[in-house]
XYZ file of C-alpha atoms in Angstrom:
457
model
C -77.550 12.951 -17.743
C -78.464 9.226 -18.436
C -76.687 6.797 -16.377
C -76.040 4.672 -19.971
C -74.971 8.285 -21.413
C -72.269 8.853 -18.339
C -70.867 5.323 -18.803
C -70.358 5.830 -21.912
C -68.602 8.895 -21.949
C -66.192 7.072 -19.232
C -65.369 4.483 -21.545
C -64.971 7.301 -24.182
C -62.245 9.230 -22.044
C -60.659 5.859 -20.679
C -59.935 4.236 -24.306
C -58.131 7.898 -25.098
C -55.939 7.689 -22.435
C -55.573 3.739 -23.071
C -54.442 3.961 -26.392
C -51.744 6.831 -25.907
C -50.695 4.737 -23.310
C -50.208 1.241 -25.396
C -48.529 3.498 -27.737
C -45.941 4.144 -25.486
C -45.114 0.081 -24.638
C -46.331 -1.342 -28.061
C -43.527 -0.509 -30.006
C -40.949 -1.863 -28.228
C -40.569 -5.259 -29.203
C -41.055 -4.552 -32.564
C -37.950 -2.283 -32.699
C -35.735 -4.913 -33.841
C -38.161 -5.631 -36.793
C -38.095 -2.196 -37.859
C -34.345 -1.790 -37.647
C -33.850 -4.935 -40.064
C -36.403 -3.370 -42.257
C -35.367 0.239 -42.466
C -31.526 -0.976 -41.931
C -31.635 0.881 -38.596
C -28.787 0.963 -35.459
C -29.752 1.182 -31.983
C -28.500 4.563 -32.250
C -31.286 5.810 -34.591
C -33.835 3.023 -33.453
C -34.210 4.638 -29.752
C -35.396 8.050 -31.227
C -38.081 6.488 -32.483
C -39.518 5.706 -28.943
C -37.666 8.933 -26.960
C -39.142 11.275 -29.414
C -42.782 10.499 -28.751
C -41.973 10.675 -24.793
C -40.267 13.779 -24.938
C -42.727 16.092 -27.101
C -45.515 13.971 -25.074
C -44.402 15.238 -21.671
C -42.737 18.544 -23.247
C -46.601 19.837 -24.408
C -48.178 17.625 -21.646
C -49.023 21.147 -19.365
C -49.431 23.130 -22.633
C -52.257 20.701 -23.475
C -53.560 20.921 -19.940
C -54.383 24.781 -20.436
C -55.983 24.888 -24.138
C -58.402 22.394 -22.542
C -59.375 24.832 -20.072
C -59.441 27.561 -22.381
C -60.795 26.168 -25.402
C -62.897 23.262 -24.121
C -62.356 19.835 -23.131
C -64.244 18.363 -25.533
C -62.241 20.421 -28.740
C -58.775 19.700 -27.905
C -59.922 15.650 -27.294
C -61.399 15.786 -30.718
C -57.865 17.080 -32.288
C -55.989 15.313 -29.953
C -57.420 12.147 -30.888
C -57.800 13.043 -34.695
C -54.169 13.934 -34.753
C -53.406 10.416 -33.122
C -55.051 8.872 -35.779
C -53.810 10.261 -38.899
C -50.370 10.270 -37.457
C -50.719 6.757 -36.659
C -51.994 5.951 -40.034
C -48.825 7.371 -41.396
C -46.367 5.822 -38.720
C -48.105 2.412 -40.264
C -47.819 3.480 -44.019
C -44.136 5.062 -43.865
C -41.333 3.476 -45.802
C -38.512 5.296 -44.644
C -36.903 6.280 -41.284
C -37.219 10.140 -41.445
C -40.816 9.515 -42.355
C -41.506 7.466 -39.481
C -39.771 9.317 -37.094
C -41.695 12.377 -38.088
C -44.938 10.843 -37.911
C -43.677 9.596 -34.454
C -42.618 12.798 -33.387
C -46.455 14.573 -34.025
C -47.926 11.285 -31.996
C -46.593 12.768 -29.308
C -48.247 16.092 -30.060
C -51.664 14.312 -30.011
C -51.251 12.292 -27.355
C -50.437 15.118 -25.240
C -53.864 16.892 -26.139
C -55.524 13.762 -25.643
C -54.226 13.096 -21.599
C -55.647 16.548 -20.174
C -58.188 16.641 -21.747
C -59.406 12.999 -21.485
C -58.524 13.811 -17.353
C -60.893 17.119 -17.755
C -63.325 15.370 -19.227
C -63.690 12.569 -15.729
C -63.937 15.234 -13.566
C -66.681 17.250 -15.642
C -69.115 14.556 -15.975
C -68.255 13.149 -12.611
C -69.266 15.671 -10.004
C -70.120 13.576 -6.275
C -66.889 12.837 -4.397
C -67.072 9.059 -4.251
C -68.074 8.442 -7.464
C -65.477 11.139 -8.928
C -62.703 8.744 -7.112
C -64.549 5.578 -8.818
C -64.512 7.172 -11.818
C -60.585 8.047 -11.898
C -59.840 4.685 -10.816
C -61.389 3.529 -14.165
C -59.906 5.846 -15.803
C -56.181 5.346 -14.340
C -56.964 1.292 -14.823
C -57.124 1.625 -18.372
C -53.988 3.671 -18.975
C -52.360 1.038 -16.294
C -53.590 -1.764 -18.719
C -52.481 0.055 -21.747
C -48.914 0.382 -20.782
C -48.783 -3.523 -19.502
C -50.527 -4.958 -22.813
C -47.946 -2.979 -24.931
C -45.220 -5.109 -24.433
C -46.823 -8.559 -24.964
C -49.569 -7.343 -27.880
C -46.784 -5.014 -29.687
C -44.414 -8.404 -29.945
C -47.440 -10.688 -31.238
C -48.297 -8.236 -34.107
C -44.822 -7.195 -35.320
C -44.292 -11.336 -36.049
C -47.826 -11.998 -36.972
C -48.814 -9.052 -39.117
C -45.602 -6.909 -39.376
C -44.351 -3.594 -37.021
C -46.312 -1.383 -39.165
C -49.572 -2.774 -37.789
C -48.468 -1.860 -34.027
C -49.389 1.928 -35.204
C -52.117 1.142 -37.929
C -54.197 -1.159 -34.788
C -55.088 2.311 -33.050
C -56.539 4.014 -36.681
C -60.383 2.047 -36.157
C -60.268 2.286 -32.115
C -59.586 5.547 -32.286
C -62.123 6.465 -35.237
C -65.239 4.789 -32.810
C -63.285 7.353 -30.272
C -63.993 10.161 -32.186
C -67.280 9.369 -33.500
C -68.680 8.572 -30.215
C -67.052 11.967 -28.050
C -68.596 13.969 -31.231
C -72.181 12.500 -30.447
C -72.144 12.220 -26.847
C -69.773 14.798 -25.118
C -71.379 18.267 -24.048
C -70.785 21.111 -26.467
C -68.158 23.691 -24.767
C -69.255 26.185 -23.141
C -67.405 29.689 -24.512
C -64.270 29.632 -21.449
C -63.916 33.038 -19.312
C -60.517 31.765 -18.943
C -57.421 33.522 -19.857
C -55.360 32.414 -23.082
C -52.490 30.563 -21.570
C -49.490 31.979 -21.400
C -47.628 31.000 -25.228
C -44.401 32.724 -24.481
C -43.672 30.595 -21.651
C -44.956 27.720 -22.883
C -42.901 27.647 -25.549
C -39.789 28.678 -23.273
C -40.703 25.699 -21.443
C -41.214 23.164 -24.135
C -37.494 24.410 -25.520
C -35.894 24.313 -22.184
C -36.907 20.600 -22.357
C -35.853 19.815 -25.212
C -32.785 21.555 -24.922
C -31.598 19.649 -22.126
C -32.458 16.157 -23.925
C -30.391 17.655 -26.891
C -27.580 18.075 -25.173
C -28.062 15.011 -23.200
C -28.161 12.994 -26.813
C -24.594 14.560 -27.733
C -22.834 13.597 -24.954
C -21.539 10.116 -26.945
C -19.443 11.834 -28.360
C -18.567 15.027 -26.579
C -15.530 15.860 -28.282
C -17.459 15.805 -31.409
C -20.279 17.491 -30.348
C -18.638 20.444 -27.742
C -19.872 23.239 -29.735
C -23.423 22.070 -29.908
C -23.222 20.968 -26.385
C -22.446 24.575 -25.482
C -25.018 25.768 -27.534
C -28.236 23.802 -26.234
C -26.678 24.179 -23.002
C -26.606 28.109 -23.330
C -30.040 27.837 -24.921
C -31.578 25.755 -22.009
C -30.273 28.509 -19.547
C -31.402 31.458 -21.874
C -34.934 30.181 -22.044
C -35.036 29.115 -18.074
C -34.423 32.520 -17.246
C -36.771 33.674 -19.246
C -39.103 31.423 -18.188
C -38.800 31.732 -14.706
C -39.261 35.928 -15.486
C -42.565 35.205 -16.990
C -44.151 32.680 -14.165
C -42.792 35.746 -11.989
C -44.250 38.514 -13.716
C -47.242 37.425 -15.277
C -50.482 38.058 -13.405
C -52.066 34.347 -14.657
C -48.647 32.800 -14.965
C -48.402 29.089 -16.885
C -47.408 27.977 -13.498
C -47.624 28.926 -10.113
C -43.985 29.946 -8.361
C -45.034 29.223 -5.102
C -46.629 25.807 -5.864
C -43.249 24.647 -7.823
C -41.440 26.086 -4.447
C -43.150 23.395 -2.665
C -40.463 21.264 -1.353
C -42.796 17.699 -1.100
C -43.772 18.597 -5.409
C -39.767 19.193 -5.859
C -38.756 16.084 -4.355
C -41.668 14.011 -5.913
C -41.022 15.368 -9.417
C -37.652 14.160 -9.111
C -38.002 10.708 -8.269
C -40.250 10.702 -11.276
C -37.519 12.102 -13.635
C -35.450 9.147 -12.158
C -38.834 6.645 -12.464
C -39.544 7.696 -16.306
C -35.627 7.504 -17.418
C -35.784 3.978 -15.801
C -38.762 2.799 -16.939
C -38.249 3.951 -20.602
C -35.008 2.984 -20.838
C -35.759 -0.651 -19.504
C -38.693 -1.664 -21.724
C -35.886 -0.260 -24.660
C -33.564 -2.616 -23.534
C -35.486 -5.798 -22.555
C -37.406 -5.285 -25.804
C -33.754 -6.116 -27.553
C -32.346 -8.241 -24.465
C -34.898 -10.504 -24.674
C -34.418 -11.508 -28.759
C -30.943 -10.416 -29.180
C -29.408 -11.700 -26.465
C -31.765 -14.416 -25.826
C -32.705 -15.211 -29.571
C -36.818 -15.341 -28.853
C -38.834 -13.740 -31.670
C -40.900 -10.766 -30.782
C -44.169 -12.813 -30.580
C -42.091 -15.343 -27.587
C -40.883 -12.127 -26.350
C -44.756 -10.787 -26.508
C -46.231 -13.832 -24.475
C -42.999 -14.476 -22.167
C -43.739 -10.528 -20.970
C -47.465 -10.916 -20.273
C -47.082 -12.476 -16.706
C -45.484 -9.271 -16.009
C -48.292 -7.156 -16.736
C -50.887 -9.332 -15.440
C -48.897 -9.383 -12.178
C -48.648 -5.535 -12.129
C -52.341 -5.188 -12.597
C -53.130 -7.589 -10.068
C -50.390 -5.303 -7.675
C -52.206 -2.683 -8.269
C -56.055 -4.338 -8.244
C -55.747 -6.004 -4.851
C -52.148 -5.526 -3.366
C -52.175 -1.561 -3.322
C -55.248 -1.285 -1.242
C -53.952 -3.469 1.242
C -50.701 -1.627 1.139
C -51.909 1.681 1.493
C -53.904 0.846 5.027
C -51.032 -0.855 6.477
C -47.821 1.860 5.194
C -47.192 5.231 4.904
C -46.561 6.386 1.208
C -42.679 6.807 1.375
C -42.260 2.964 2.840
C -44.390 1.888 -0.689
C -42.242 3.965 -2.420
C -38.932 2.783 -0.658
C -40.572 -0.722 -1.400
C -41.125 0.385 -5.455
C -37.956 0.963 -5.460
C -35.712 -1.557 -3.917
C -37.733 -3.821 -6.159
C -36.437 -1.881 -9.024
C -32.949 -1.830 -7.912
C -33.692 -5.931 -7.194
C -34.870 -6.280 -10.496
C -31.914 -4.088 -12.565
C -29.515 -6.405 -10.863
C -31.059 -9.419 -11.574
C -31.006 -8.606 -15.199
C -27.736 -8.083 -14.792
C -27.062 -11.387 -13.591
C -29.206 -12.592 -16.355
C -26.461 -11.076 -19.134
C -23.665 -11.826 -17.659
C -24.984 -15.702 -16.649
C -27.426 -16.160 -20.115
C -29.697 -17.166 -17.793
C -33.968 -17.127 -18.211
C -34.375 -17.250 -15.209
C -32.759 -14.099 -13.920
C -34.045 -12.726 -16.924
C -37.998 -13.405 -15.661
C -37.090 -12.134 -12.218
C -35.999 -8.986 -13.094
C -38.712 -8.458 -15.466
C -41.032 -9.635 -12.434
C -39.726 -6.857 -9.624
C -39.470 -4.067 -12.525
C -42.494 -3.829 -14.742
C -44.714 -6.528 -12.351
C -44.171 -4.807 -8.887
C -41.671 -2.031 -8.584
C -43.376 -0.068 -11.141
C -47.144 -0.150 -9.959
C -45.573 0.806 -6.255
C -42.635 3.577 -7.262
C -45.807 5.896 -9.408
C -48.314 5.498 -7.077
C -45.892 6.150 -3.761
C -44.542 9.082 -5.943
C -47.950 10.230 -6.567
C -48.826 10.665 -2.813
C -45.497 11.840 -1.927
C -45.825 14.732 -4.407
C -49.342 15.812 -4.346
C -49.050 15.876 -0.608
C -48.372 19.449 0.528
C -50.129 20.572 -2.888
C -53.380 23.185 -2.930
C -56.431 21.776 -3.963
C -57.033 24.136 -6.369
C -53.811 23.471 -7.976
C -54.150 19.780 -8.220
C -54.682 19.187 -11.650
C -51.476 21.583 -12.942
C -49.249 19.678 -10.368
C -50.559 16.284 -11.802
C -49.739 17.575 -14.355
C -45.853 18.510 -13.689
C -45.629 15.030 -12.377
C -46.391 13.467 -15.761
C -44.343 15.844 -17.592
C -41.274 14.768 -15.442
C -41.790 11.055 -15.974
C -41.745 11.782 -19.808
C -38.639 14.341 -19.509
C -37.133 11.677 -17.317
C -37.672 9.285 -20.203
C -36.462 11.422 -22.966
C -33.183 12.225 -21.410
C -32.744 8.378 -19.745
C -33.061 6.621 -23.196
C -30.456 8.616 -25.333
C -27.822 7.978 -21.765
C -28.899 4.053 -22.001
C -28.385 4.052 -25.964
C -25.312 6.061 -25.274
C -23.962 2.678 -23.687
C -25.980 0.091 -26.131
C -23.684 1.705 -29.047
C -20.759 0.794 -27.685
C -21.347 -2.785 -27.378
C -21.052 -5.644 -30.425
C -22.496 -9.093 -31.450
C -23.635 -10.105 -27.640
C -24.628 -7.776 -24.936
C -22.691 -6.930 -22.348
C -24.359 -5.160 -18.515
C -23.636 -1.902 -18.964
C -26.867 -0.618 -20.213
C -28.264 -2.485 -17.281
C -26.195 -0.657 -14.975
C -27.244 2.813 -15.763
C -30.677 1.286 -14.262
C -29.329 0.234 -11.304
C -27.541 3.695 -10.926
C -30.461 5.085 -11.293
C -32.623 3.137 -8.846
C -29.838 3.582 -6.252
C -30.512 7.219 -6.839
C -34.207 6.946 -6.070
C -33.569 5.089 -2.482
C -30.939 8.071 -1.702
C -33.281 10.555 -2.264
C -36.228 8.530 -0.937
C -34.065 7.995 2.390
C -33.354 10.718 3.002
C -35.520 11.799 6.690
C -37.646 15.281 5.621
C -40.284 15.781 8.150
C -41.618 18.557 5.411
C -42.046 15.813 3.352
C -43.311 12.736 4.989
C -45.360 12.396 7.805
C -46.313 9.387 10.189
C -49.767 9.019 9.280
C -49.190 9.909 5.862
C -52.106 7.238 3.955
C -52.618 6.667 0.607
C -56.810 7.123 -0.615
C -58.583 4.378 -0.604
């Protein structure tokens, strides 16, 4: 293939992953906008960002497999097709249901376009060192996605309205699709099996039970019967689950991989990573112009330090890192910062000051969060098969987003109870959290961490 041809096709896969990943940050500061317009609360304002996490990382592995069985380059094409219509109807809705709807099957698309965009790397990119060159662009662009949401989302909901922070992905991703139909490979006809639907599907409601139930818990009282019955559902469908991956002679997912106790531990600290992650850029995004009265386009440019700084973290402060520290000290690094910066925004409520305001934005989305994924990433994948790399990466992703779709109906849960003028305690479900991820990270585990433990170059 033609150098020009295979740089192309990079670029291809990389602005996939890119957008899906703006999509997840871009929205934010224009929530406020679109609760004045559609006469929103926080209460129903939050789904619209949970839902498109939670069906993302709930058909995240699902995704994974119909690449492998039905071809990379197919499920890209309707992943990326789906992205775009759904987007154009996110832009075009008028009403909340319609919206959230249109949110809801972003989600869907974006989680056909993140395996397969990942499959499509490692096909065209075959020699070792250029493979890991490759995936570095690749994992730079979804890195700069999710730090230009913020600041671009905020700029367009003042300049041109919140619709246009789903309508700006319609033309990049029509170039997308042209392009991967006229340059990627045809598929070849896969020997692989069908994946496993039954247990997908168990899966995918197991999820979504849990987030379900985790949504009712405002008001418990209320809500006990349909607690008990999500709750009763998420254990039905577990077990069932768990008797398929055991009986099944190509299960969805491999028992004895998912026993590993390094994958375990790493796929928890991610659950704790995505339900702080999402559930800060939710509340800064309203912080920042409710509490601090800035309009979303201040809000946009007052956040873009932070992103630059996390890119330039993760550019030229990782590599230096990683020669110097085992992963678990970058992690237990990632994290303190996170803790640092929950508690400075604390400060920054109950003080109205900027400044503590900036700082925590700083240590969260400018350092903690480039260090917490990428320690988590080595401390999970480190005990993991090589042949069962990509299905792991996978799991890891998939608990970030469940982590995300169950930590932003618990911060909401504490948003609703406040009036007029915020008050900390949203902020101090993140710092619960964070403390979390140091107890777990602190814990000594020879099985899990090593001495000379190193991230790649």
């Amino acid at each position: 293939m033609k150098l020009l041809n295979k740089k192309l096709i990079l670029v291809i896969a990389s602005m996939g992953i890119f957008v899906e990943a703006l999509d997840i940050a871009i929205i934010n500061l224009a929530l406020p906008k679109i609760e004045k317009d559609l006469g929103l609360t926080n209460d129903s304002s939050y789904k619209l960002q949970s839902v498109y996490v939670l069906i993302y990382g709930c058909f995240l592995i699902l995704g994974g497999k119909l690449s492998d069985f039905t071809g990379r380059k197919t499920v890209f094409l309707w992943g990326a097709t789906i992205f775009l219509l759904t987007s154009l109807g996110a832009g075009l809705s008028q009403t909340y249901h319609s919206l959230l709807l249109f949110r809801t099957l972003q989600g869907l698309g974006a989680a056909l376009i993140m395996p397969s965009a990942f499959s499509i790397v490692n096909y065209y990119f075959t020699e070792s060192r250029e493979r890991s060159r490759a995936i570095g662009i690749f994992g730079s662009f979804a890195a700069t996605g999710s730090a230009a949401g913020l600041s671009v989302g905020g700029i367009i909901a003042s300049y041109l309205g919140w619709s246009w922070v789903f309508l700006i992905n319609v033309p990049i991703l029509l170039i997308i699709i042209v392009i991967a139909y006229l340059y990627l490979e045809k598929d070849v006809k896969s020997n692989s099996k069908l994946p496993d639907i039954p247990a997908a599907i168990a899966l995918v409601v197991s999820m979504l039970s849990l987030t379900w139930a985790t949504e009712l818990l405002s008001k418990p009282v209320e809500n006990r019967l349909k607690i008990a019955g999500f709750l009763l559902l998420l254990v039905v469908t577990t077990l069932y689950l768990y008797k398929r991956l055991k009986t099944q002679p190509i299960p969805l997912l491999d028992l004895k991989v998912l026993a590993l106790p390094s994958l375990r531990k790493g796929n928890t600290l991610f659950i704790l990573l995505g339900a702080l992650f999402t559930g800060y850029l939710f509340i800064m995004s309203f912080l920042i112009q409710q509490n601090f009265h800035f309009s979303a386009a201040e809000s946009g440019f007052i956040m873009m330090p932070f992103n630059i700084l996390s890119i330039l973290i993760g550019r030229f402060g990782l590599p230096v890192l990683s020669h110097r520290m085992p992963a678990r000290t970058i992690a237990l690094l990632g994290a303190a910062s996170m803790l640092a910066g929950t508690l400075s925004l604390v400060a920054a409520v109950q003080y109205h000051s900027l400044f503590f305001l900036l700082a925590g934005g700083s240590l969260i989305a400018g350092v903690g969060m480039t260090l917490c994924f990428t320690g988590y990433s080595v401390i999970a994948m480190d005990k993991v098969p090589t042949e069962q790399l990509g299905v792991s990466g996978s799991l890891t992703t998939t608990a970030y987003f469940v982590g995300g779709g169950i930590g932003l109906p618990v911060v909401s849960m504490f948003m609703s109870n406040t009036v007029g003028e915020w008050n900390s305690r949203p902020v101090l479900v993140l710092c619960a959290i964070a403390s979390g991820s140091i107890t777990l990270l602190s814990f000594p585990n020879s099985l899990l961490f090593s001495r000379n433990e190193r991230l790649a170059d």
